[in-house]
Amino acid sequence: MAESATARRPRAERGDYRANHARLIDAAFAVFDETGIDTPLGVVAVRAGVGEATLYRHFASRDDLLAELYEAAAADVEAATIVALEAAHPDIATRLDAFFDAMVAAIAAHRSYSQLAARGSRLRPGRPVDPRGVIGVRALVADGQAAGLLASDVLTTDLTTLALTAGTLAAEATPATDFGWRRHLALGRRGLAPAHASADGRDLADIEVPPMPFHVSQPTMAQVHGWGRRGDVADG
């Protein structure tokens, strides 16, 4: 027996709701990555191809939208980190590299991540974390200490905070300032090593600092850290 139009309508509406919700999430990430999380929500609605009334049917307030974006972005970072932690690696040094590579890349995927994390952690203070990530980072620290690659007083939060900072800088980097986050990460990792470990600078030597034309000054600290406009390099 053919399904009536009345019976089909709720299913269609649910499908439209899910599709609009996904478009709004994608649009919000795109807009906030470009112009920050305080951009008018009307801009998000336009990017999603829906009216503002539709946006507010999905998210009663900006905070509701930001909380969901934070949940999604944090889950992506967590998932990428867990994959790296659970993968097979030949040694602890490679495991450390894989951890930082994965977490930094996942954070850098969204330029707005640091803003979302700051606001979202206040909106959702009790956000549950995947125990696999917690266990994996603890094991990484313990094994790194046993191998003499991490100082005995290093905490798991030292690793995650360094990755968060490097990922935030990487998200803001331009071709002229890309070396900045790489050096920051290398220097941070040097600080996590035991005092007796070699500090010959080879990790920094591998990071190329691009030469600047004589009429262009070196990037300022604000530009290296993403505080200026993207792509800005001061003329001398």
PDB file of C-alpha atoms in Angstrom:
ATOM      1  CA  MET A   1       0.000   0.000   0.000  1.00  0.00           C
ATOM      2  CA  ALA A   2       1.359   3.399  -0.948  1.00  0.00           C
ATOM      3  CA  GLU A   3       2.420   5.638   1.938  1.00  0.00           C
ATOM      4  CA  SER A   4       0.267   8.726   2.348  1.00  0.00           C
ATOM      5  CA  ALA A   5       1.678  12.233   1.981  1.00  0.00           C
ATOM      6  CA  THR A   6       0.820  12.895   5.633  1.00  0.00           C
ATOM      7  CA  ALA A   7       2.858   9.886   6.760  1.00  0.00           C
ATOM      8  CA  ARG A   8       5.780  10.827   4.541  1.00  0.00           C
ATOM      9  CA  ARG A   9       5.984  14.436   5.784  1.00  0.00           C
ATOM     10  CA  PRO A  10       7.563  13.800   9.221  1.00  0.00           C
ATOM     11  CA  ARG A  11      10.272  11.668   7.623  1.00  0.00           C
ATOM     12  CA  ALA A  12      11.007  14.341   5.047  1.00  0.00           C
ATOM     13  CA  GLU A  13      11.073  17.017   7.744  1.00  0.00           C
ATOM     14  CA  ARG A  14      13.490  14.957   9.824  1.00  0.00           C
ATOM     15  CA  GLY A  15      15.692  14.509   6.774  1.00  0.00           C
ATOM     16  CA  ASP A  16      15.628  18.250   6.046  1.00  0.00           C
ATOM     17  CA  TYR A  17      16.395  19.012   9.678  1.00  0.00           C
ATOM     18  CA  ARG A  18      19.444  16.752   9.695  1.00  0.00           C
ATOM     19  CA  ALA A  19      20.672  18.169   6.388  1.00  0.00           C
ATOM     20  CA  ASN A  20      20.228  21.764   7.550  1.00  0.00           C
ATOM     21  CA  HIS A  21      21.935  20.981  10.834  1.00  0.00           C
ATOM     22  CA  ALA A  22      24.958  19.538   9.058  1.00  0.00           C
ATOM     23  CA  ARG A  23      25.110  22.547   6.700  1.00  0.00           C
ATOM     24  CA  LEU A  24      24.976  24.929   9.651  1.00  0.00           C
ATOM     25  CA  ILE A  25      27.808  23.122  11.446  1.00  0.00           C
ATOM     26  CA  ASP A  26      29.982  23.129   8.319  1.00  0.00           C
ATOM     27  CA  ALA A  27      29.183  26.780   7.641  1.00  0.00           C
ATOM     28  CA  ALA A  28      29.889  27.815  11.218  1.00  0.00           C
ATOM     29  CA  PHE A  29      33.297  26.144  11.154  1.00  0.00           C
ATOM     30  CA  ALA A  30      34.130  27.836   7.847  1.00  0.00           C
ATOM     31  CA  VAL A  31      32.976  31.295   8.941  1.00  0.00           C
ATOM     32  CA  PHE A  32      34.496  31.171  12.418  1.00  0.00           C
ATOM     33  CA  ASP A  33      37.783  29.844  11.042  1.00  0.00           C
ATOM     34  CA  GLU A  34      37.870  32.887   8.764  1.00  0.00           C
ATOM     35  CA  THR A  35      36.651  35.670  11.059  1.00  0.00           C
ATOM     36  CA  GLY A  36      36.365  34.373  14.618  1.00  0.00           C
ATOM     37  CA  ILE A  37      33.620  33.007  16.822  1.00  0.00           C
ATOM     38  CA  ASP A  38      31.989  36.422  17.424  1.00  0.00           C
ATOM     39  CA  THR A  39      31.038  36.840  13.763  1.00  0.00           C
ATOM     40  CA  PRO A  40      27.293  37.633  13.429  1.00  0.00           C
ATOM     41  CA  LEU A  41      25.268  34.441  13.172  1.00  0.00           C
ATOM     42  CA  GLY A  42      23.480  35.828  10.149  1.00  0.00           C
ATOM     43  CA  VAL A  43      26.717  35.323   8.227  1.00  0.00           C
ATOM     44  CA  VAL A  44      26.658  31.645   9.219  1.00  0.00           C
ATOM     45  CA  ALA A  45      23.067  31.289   8.040  1.00  0.00           C
ATOM     46  CA  VAL A  46      23.896  32.865   4.678  1.00  0.00           C
ATOM     47  CA  ARG A  47      26.914  30.578   4.238  1.00  0.00           C
ATOM     48  CA  ALA A  48      24.695  27.566   5.039  1.00  0.00           C
ATOM     49  CA  GLY A  49      22.027  28.709   2.574  1.00  0.00           C
ATOM     50  CA  VAL A  50      19.285  28.958   5.194  1.00  0.00           C
ATOM     51  CA  GLY A  51      17.439  31.767   6.933  1.00  0.00           C
ATOM     52  CA  GLU A  52      18.311  33.030  10.410  1.00  0.00           C
ATOM     53  CA  ALA A  53      15.029  31.622  11.709  1.00  0.00           C
ATOM     54  CA  THR A  54      16.195  28.160  10.645  1.00  0.00           C
ATOM     55  CA  LEU A  55      19.522  28.669  12.409  1.00  0.00           C
ATOM     56  CA  TYR A  56      17.749  29.572  15.651  1.00  0.00           C
ATOM     57  CA  ARG A  57      15.517  26.528  15.386  1.00  0.00           C
ATOM     58  CA  HIS A  58      18.690  24.460  15.579  1.00  0.00           C
ATOM     59  CA  PHE A  59      20.636  26.603  18.036  1.00  0.00           C
ATOM     60  CA  ALA A  60      18.786  28.777  20.518  1.00  0.00           C
ATOM     61  CA  SER A  61      21.859  30.909  21.131  1.00  0.00           C
ATOM     62  CA  ARG A  62      25.436  31.492  20.014  1.00  0.00           C
ATOM     63  CA  ASP A  63      26.615  29.528  23.029  1.00  0.00           C
ATOM     64  CA  ASP A  64      24.573  26.493  21.952  1.00  0.00           C
ATOM     65  CA  LEU A  65      26.250  26.599  18.533  1.00  0.00           C
ATOM     66  CA  LEU A  66      29.723  27.108  19.998  1.00  0.00           C
ATOM     67  CA  ALA A  67      29.247  24.254  22.444  1.00  0.00           C
ATOM     68  CA  GLU A  68      28.362  21.853  19.647  1.00  0.00           C
ATOM     69  CA  LEU A  69      31.271  23.035  17.503  1.00  0.00           C
ATOM     70  CA  TYR A  70      33.625  22.555  20.443  1.00  0.00           C
ATOM     71  CA  GLU A  71      32.311  19.038  21.009  1.00  0.00           C
ATOM     72  CA  ALA A  72      32.838  18.159  17.340  1.00  0.00           C
ATOM     73  CA  ALA A  73      36.303  19.711  17.062  1.00  0.00           C
ATOM     74  CA  ALA A  74      37.516  18.247  20.362  1.00  0.00           C
ATOM     75  CA  ALA A  75      36.245  14.813  19.339  1.00  0.00           C
ATOM     76  CA  ASP A  76      38.196  15.064  16.061  1.00  0.00           C
ATOM     77  CA  VAL A  77      41.396  15.976  17.919  1.00  0.00           C
ATOM     78  CA  GLU A  78      40.835  13.172  20.394  1.00  0.00           C
ATOM     79  CA  ALA A  79      40.175  10.609  17.653  1.00  0.00           C
ATOM     80  CA  ALA A  80      43.268  11.592  15.649  1.00  0.00           C
ATOM     81  CA  THR A  81      45.427  11.426  18.763  1.00  0.00           C
ATOM     82  CA  ILE A  82      44.109   7.998  19.737  1.00  0.00           C
ATOM     83  CA  VAL A  83      44.830   6.617  16.274  1.00  0.00           C
ATOM     84  CA  ALA A  84      48.426   7.821  16.576  1.00  0.00           C
ATOM     85  CA  LEU A  85      48.806   6.465  20.098  1.00  0.00           C
ATOM     86  CA  GLU A  86      47.430   3.036  19.251  1.00  0.00           C
ATOM     87  CA  ALA A  87      49.374   2.594  15.995  1.00  0.00           C
ATOM     88  CA  ALA A  88      52.432   0.369  15.894  1.00  0.00           C
ATOM     89  CA  HIS A  89      55.722   2.280  16.061  1.00  0.00           C
ATOM     90  CA  PRO A  90      59.289   0.966  16.003  1.00  0.00           C
ATOM     91  CA  ASP A  91      60.395   2.955  19.076  1.00  0.00           C
ATOM     92  CA  ILE A  92      59.324   5.520  21.645  1.00  0.00           C
ATOM     93  CA  ALA A  93      60.890   8.407  19.716  1.00  0.00           C
ATOM     94  CA  THR A  94      58.679   7.619  16.732  1.00  0.00           C
ATOM     95  CA  ARG A  95      55.649   7.324  19.019  1.00  0.00           C
ATOM     96  CA  LEU A  96      56.336  10.802  20.389  1.00  0.00           C
ATOM     97  CA  ASP A  97      56.692  12.169  16.857  1.00  0.00           C
ATOM     98  CA  ALA A  98      53.430  10.543  15.794  1.00  0.00           C
ATOM     99  CA  PHE A  99      51.576  11.898  18.834  1.00  0.00           C
ATOM    100  CA  PHE A 100      52.673  15.479  18.234  1.00  0.00           C
ATOM    101  CA  ASP A 101      52.162  15.257  14.461  1.00  0.00           C
ATOM    102  CA  ALA A 102      48.608  13.967  14.861  1.00  0.00           C
ATOM    103  CA  MET A 103      47.476  16.321  17.604  1.00  0.00           C
ATOM    104  CA  VAL A 104      49.023  19.427  16.062  1.00  0.00           C
ATOM    105  CA  ALA A 105      47.510  18.659  12.641  1.00  0.00           C
ATOM    106  CA  ALA A 106      44.050  18.016  14.103  1.00  0.00           C
ATOM    107  CA  ILE A 107      44.101  21.283  16.069  1.00  0.00           C
ATOM    108  CA  ALA A 108      45.430  23.237  13.089  1.00  0.00           C
ATOM    109  CA  ALA A 109      42.525  21.980  10.954  1.00  0.00           C
ATOM    110  CA  HIS A 110      40.371  24.729  12.513  1.00  0.00           C
ATOM    111  CA  ARG A 111      41.781  28.209  12.942  1.00  0.00           C
ATOM    112  CA  SER A 112      39.023  28.859  15.495  1.00  0.00           C
ATOM    113  CA  TYR A 113      39.944  25.845  17.648  1.00  0.00           C
ATOM    114  CA  SER A 114      41.637  27.799  20.437  1.00  0.00           C
ATOM    115  CA  GLN A 115      38.631  30.133  20.712  1.00  0.00           C
ATOM    116  CA  LEU A 116      36.204  27.226  20.655  1.00  0.00           C
ATOM    117  CA  ALA A 117      38.201  25.364  23.308  1.00  0.00           C
ATOM    118  CA  ALA A 118      38.356  28.397  25.595  1.00  0.00           C
ATOM    119  CA  ARG A 119      34.621  29.110  25.320  1.00  0.00           C
ATOM    120  CA  GLY A 120      33.487  25.516  25.001  1.00  0.00           C
ATOM    121  CA  SER A 121      35.341  24.294  28.086  1.00  0.00           C
ATOM    122  CA  ARG A 122      33.404  26.859  30.116  1.00  0.00           C
ATOM    123  CA  LEU A 123      30.104  25.942  28.490  1.00  0.00           C
ATOM    124  CA  ARG A 124      30.694  22.191  28.828  1.00  0.00           C
ATOM    125  CA  PRO A 125      33.049  21.915  31.839  1.00  0.00           C
ATOM    126  CA  GLY A 126      32.284  18.254  32.425  1.00  0.00           C
ATOM    127  CA  ARG A 127      32.883  17.065  28.873  1.00  0.00           C
ATOM    128  CA  PRO A 128      33.773  13.356  29.047  1.00  0.00           C
ATOM    129  CA  VAL A 129      37.003  12.243  27.424  1.00  0.00           C
ATOM    130  CA  ASP A 130      37.777   8.943  25.775  1.00  0.00           C
ATOM    131  CA  PRO A 131      39.719   6.860  28.314  1.00  0.00           C
ATOM    132  CA  ARG A 132      41.820   5.406  25.496  1.00  0.00           C
ATOM    133  CA  GLY A 133      43.383   8.809  24.980  1.00  0.00           C
ATOM    134  CA  VAL A 134      44.083   9.321  28.673  1.00  0.00           C
ATOM    135  CA  ILE A 135      45.631   5.869  29.032  1.00  0.00           C
ATOM    136  CA  GLY A 136      47.605   6.267  25.816  1.00  0.00           C
ATOM    137  CA  VAL A 137      49.192   9.595  26.786  1.00  0.00           C
ATOM    138  CA  ARG A 138      50.019   8.299  30.265  1.00  0.00           C
ATOM    139  CA  ALA A 139      51.746   5.292  28.734  1.00  0.00           C
ATOM    140  CA  LEU A 140      53.574   7.554  26.282  1.00  0.00           C
ATOM    141  CA  VAL A 141      54.941   9.688  29.106  1.00  0.00           C
ATOM    142  CA  ALA A 142      55.932   6.677  31.212  1.00  0.00           C
ATOM    143  CA  ASP A 143      57.684   4.987  28.291  1.00  0.00           C
ATOM    144  CA  GLY A 144      59.355   8.233  27.256  1.00  0.00           C
ATOM    145  CA  GLN A 145      60.691   8.690  30.773  1.00  0.00           C
ATOM    146  CA  ALA A 146      61.901   5.095  30.910  1.00  0.00           C
ATOM    147  CA  ALA A 147      63.710   5.603  27.590  1.00  0.00           C
ATOM    148  CA  GLY A 148      65.371   8.796  28.799  1.00  0.00           C
ATOM    149  CA  LEU A 149      63.554  10.991  26.284  1.00  0.00           C
ATOM    150  CA  LEU A 150      61.307  12.774  28.784  1.00  0.00           C
ATOM    151  CA  ALA A 151      62.287  14.259  32.146  1.00  0.00           C
ATOM    152  CA  SER A 152      61.022  12.492  35.234  1.00  0.00           C
ATOM    153  CA  ASP A 153      58.772  15.407  36.212  1.00  0.00           C
ATOM    154  CA  VAL A 154      57.004  15.711  32.841  1.00  0.00           C
ATOM    155  CA  LEU A 155      53.205  15.470  33.063  1.00  0.00           C
ATOM    156  CA  THR A 156      50.721  14.341  30.448  1.00  0.00           C
ATOM    157  CA  THR A 157      49.338  17.878  30.354  1.00  0.00           C
ATOM    158  CA  ASP A 158      52.794  19.164  29.388  1.00  0.00           C
ATOM    159  CA  LEU A 159      52.578  17.178  26.148  1.00  0.00           C
ATOM    160  CA  THR A 160      49.001  18.136  25.345  1.00  0.00           C
ATOM    161  CA  THR A 161      49.548  21.819  26.167  1.00  0.00           C
ATOM    162  CA  LEU A 162      52.603  21.965  23.912  1.00  0.00           C
ATOM    163  CA  ALA A 163      50.650  20.311  21.097  1.00  0.00           C
ATOM    164  CA  LEU A 164      47.738  22.728  21.616  1.00  0.00           C
ATOM    165  CA  THR A 165      50.028  25.757  21.420  1.00  0.00           C
ATOM    166  CA  ALA A 166      51.874  24.472  18.355  1.00  0.00           C
ATOM    167  CA  GLY A 167      48.598  23.549  16.653  1.00  0.00           C
ATOM    168  CA  THR A 168      47.164  27.006  17.318  1.00  0.00           C
ATOM    169  CA  LEU A 169      50.260  28.638  15.807  1.00  0.00           C
ATOM    170  CA  ALA A 170      50.171  26.233  12.858  1.00  0.00           C
ATOM    171  CA  ALA A 171      46.555  27.157  12.131  1.00  0.00           C
ATOM    172  CA  GLU A 172      47.576  30.814  11.801  1.00  0.00           C
ATOM    173  CA  ALA A 173      50.779  30.198   9.861  1.00  0.00           C
ATOM    174  CA  THR A 174      51.485  31.601   6.413  1.00  0.00           C
ATOM    175  CA  PRO A 175      54.261  30.404   4.090  1.00  0.00           C
ATOM    176  CA  ALA A 176      56.457  33.163   5.532  1.00  0.00           C
ATOM    177  CA  THR A 177      55.810  32.198   9.163  1.00  0.00           C
ATOM    178  CA  ASP A 178      55.333  28.425   8.960  1.00  0.00           C
ATOM    179  CA  PHE A 179      58.715  27.884  10.578  1.00  0.00           C
ATOM    180  CA  GLY A 180      57.466  29.617  13.744  1.00  0.00           C
ATOM    181  CA  TRP A 181      55.268  26.836  15.056  1.00  0.00           C
ATOM    182  CA  ARG A 182      57.810  24.192  14.073  1.00  0.00           C
ATOM    183  CA  ARG A 183      60.533  25.917  16.079  1.00  0.00           C
ATOM    184  CA  HIS A 184      58.142  26.420  18.977  1.00  0.00           C
ATOM    185  CA  LEU A 185      57.368  22.700  19.008  1.00  0.00           C
ATOM    186  CA  ALA A 186      61.057  21.746  18.740  1.00  0.00           C
ATOM    187  CA  LEU A 187      62.012  24.095  21.576  1.00  0.00           C
ATOM    188  CA  GLY A 188      59.137  22.820  23.694  1.00  0.00           C
ATOM    189  CA  ARG A 189      60.165  19.222  23.158  1.00  0.00           C
ATOM    190  CA  ARG A 190      63.726  20.125  24.089  1.00  0.00           C
ATOM    191  CA  GLY A 191      62.362  21.518  27.359  1.00  0.00           C
ATOM    192  CA  LEU A 192      60.597  18.203  28.075  1.00  0.00           C
ATOM    193  CA  ALA A 193      63.854  16.238  27.782  1.00  0.00           C
ATOM    194  CA  PRO A 194      66.019  15.373  30.796  1.00  0.00           C
ATOM    195  CA  ALA A 195      68.674  17.919  31.732  1.00  0.00           C
ATOM    196  CA  HIS A 196      71.461  15.545  30.715  1.00  0.00           C
ATOM    197  CA  ALA A 197      70.005  14.952  27.237  1.00  0.00           C
ATOM    198  CA  SER A 198      71.864  16.297  24.218  1.00  0.00           C
ATOM    199  CA  ALA A 199      70.794  19.777  23.150  1.00  0.00           C
ATOM    200  CA  ASP A 200      72.953  20.181  20.085  1.00  0.00           C
ATOM    201  CA  GLY A 201      70.203  21.924  18.143  1.00  0.00           C
ATOM    202  CA  ARG A 202      69.911  19.402  15.319  1.00  0.00           C
ATOM    203  CA  ASP A 203      66.133  19.416  15.684  1.00  0.00           C
ATOM    204  CA  LEU A 204      66.119  23.175  15.088  1.00  0.00           C
ATOM    205  CA  ALA A 205      68.668  22.971  12.298  1.00  0.00           C
ATOM    206  CA  ASP A 206      66.232  20.798  10.347  1.00  0.00           C
ATOM    207  CA  ILE A 207      63.650  23.618  10.329  1.00  0.00           C
ATOM    208  CA  GLU A 208      64.308  25.969   7.456  1.00  0.00           C
ATOM    209  CA  VAL A 209      63.811  29.672   8.132  1.00  0.00           C
ATOM    210  CA  PRO A 210      63.046  31.208   4.732  1.00  0.00           C
ATOM    211  CA  PRO A 211      65.326  34.044   3.605  1.00  0.00           C
ATOM    212  CA  MET A 212      63.635  37.419   3.347  1.00  0.00           C
ATOM    213  CA  PRO A 213      64.210  39.826   0.421  1.00  0.00           C
ATOM    214  CA  PHE A 214      66.336  42.802   1.441  1.00  0.00           C
ATOM    215  CA  HIS A 215      63.327  45.152   1.181  1.00  0.00           C
ATOM    216  CA  VAL A 216      61.166  43.013   3.471  1.00  0.00           C
ATOM    217  CA  SER A 217      61.728  42.833   7.198  1.00  0.00           C
ATOM    218  CA  GLN A 218      61.705  39.619   9.179  1.00  0.00           C
ATOM    219  CA  PRO A 219      58.153  38.810  10.375  1.00  0.00           C
ATOM    220  CA  THR A 220      57.300  40.377  13.703  1.00  0.00           C
ATOM    221  CA  MET A 221      56.445  38.248  16.725  1.00  0.00           C
ATOM    222  CA  ALA A 222      52.795  39.208  16.244  1.00  0.00           C
ATOM    223  CA  GLN A 223      52.859  37.792  12.718  1.00  0.00           C
ATOM    224  CA  VAL A 224      54.713  34.631  13.736  1.00  0.00           C
ATOM    225  CA  HIS A 225      52.123  33.990  16.415  1.00  0.00           C
ATOM    226  CA  GLY A 226      49.156  34.905  14.240  1.00  0.00           C
ATOM    227  CA  TRP A 227      48.246  38.150  16.023  1.00  0.00           C
ATOM    228  CA  GLY A 228      48.376  40.247  12.875  1.00  0.00           C
ATOM    229  CA  ARG A 229      46.364  39.821   9.701  1.00  0.00           C
ATOM    230  CA  ARG A 230      47.038  36.582   7.876  1.00  0.00           C
ATOM    231  CA  GLY A 231      49.696  36.977   5.234  1.00  0.00           C
ATOM    232  CA  ASP A 232      51.022  40.282   6.576  1.00  0.00           C
ATOM    233  CA  VAL A 233      54.751  40.836   6.298  1.00  0.00           C
ATOM    234  CA  ALA A 234      55.947  44.352   7.076  1.00  0.00           C
ATOM    235  CA  ASP A 235      57.729  46.272   4.382  1.00  0.00           C
ATOM    236  CA  GLY A 236      61.081  47.669   5.392  1.00  0.00           C
TER     237      GLY A 236
END
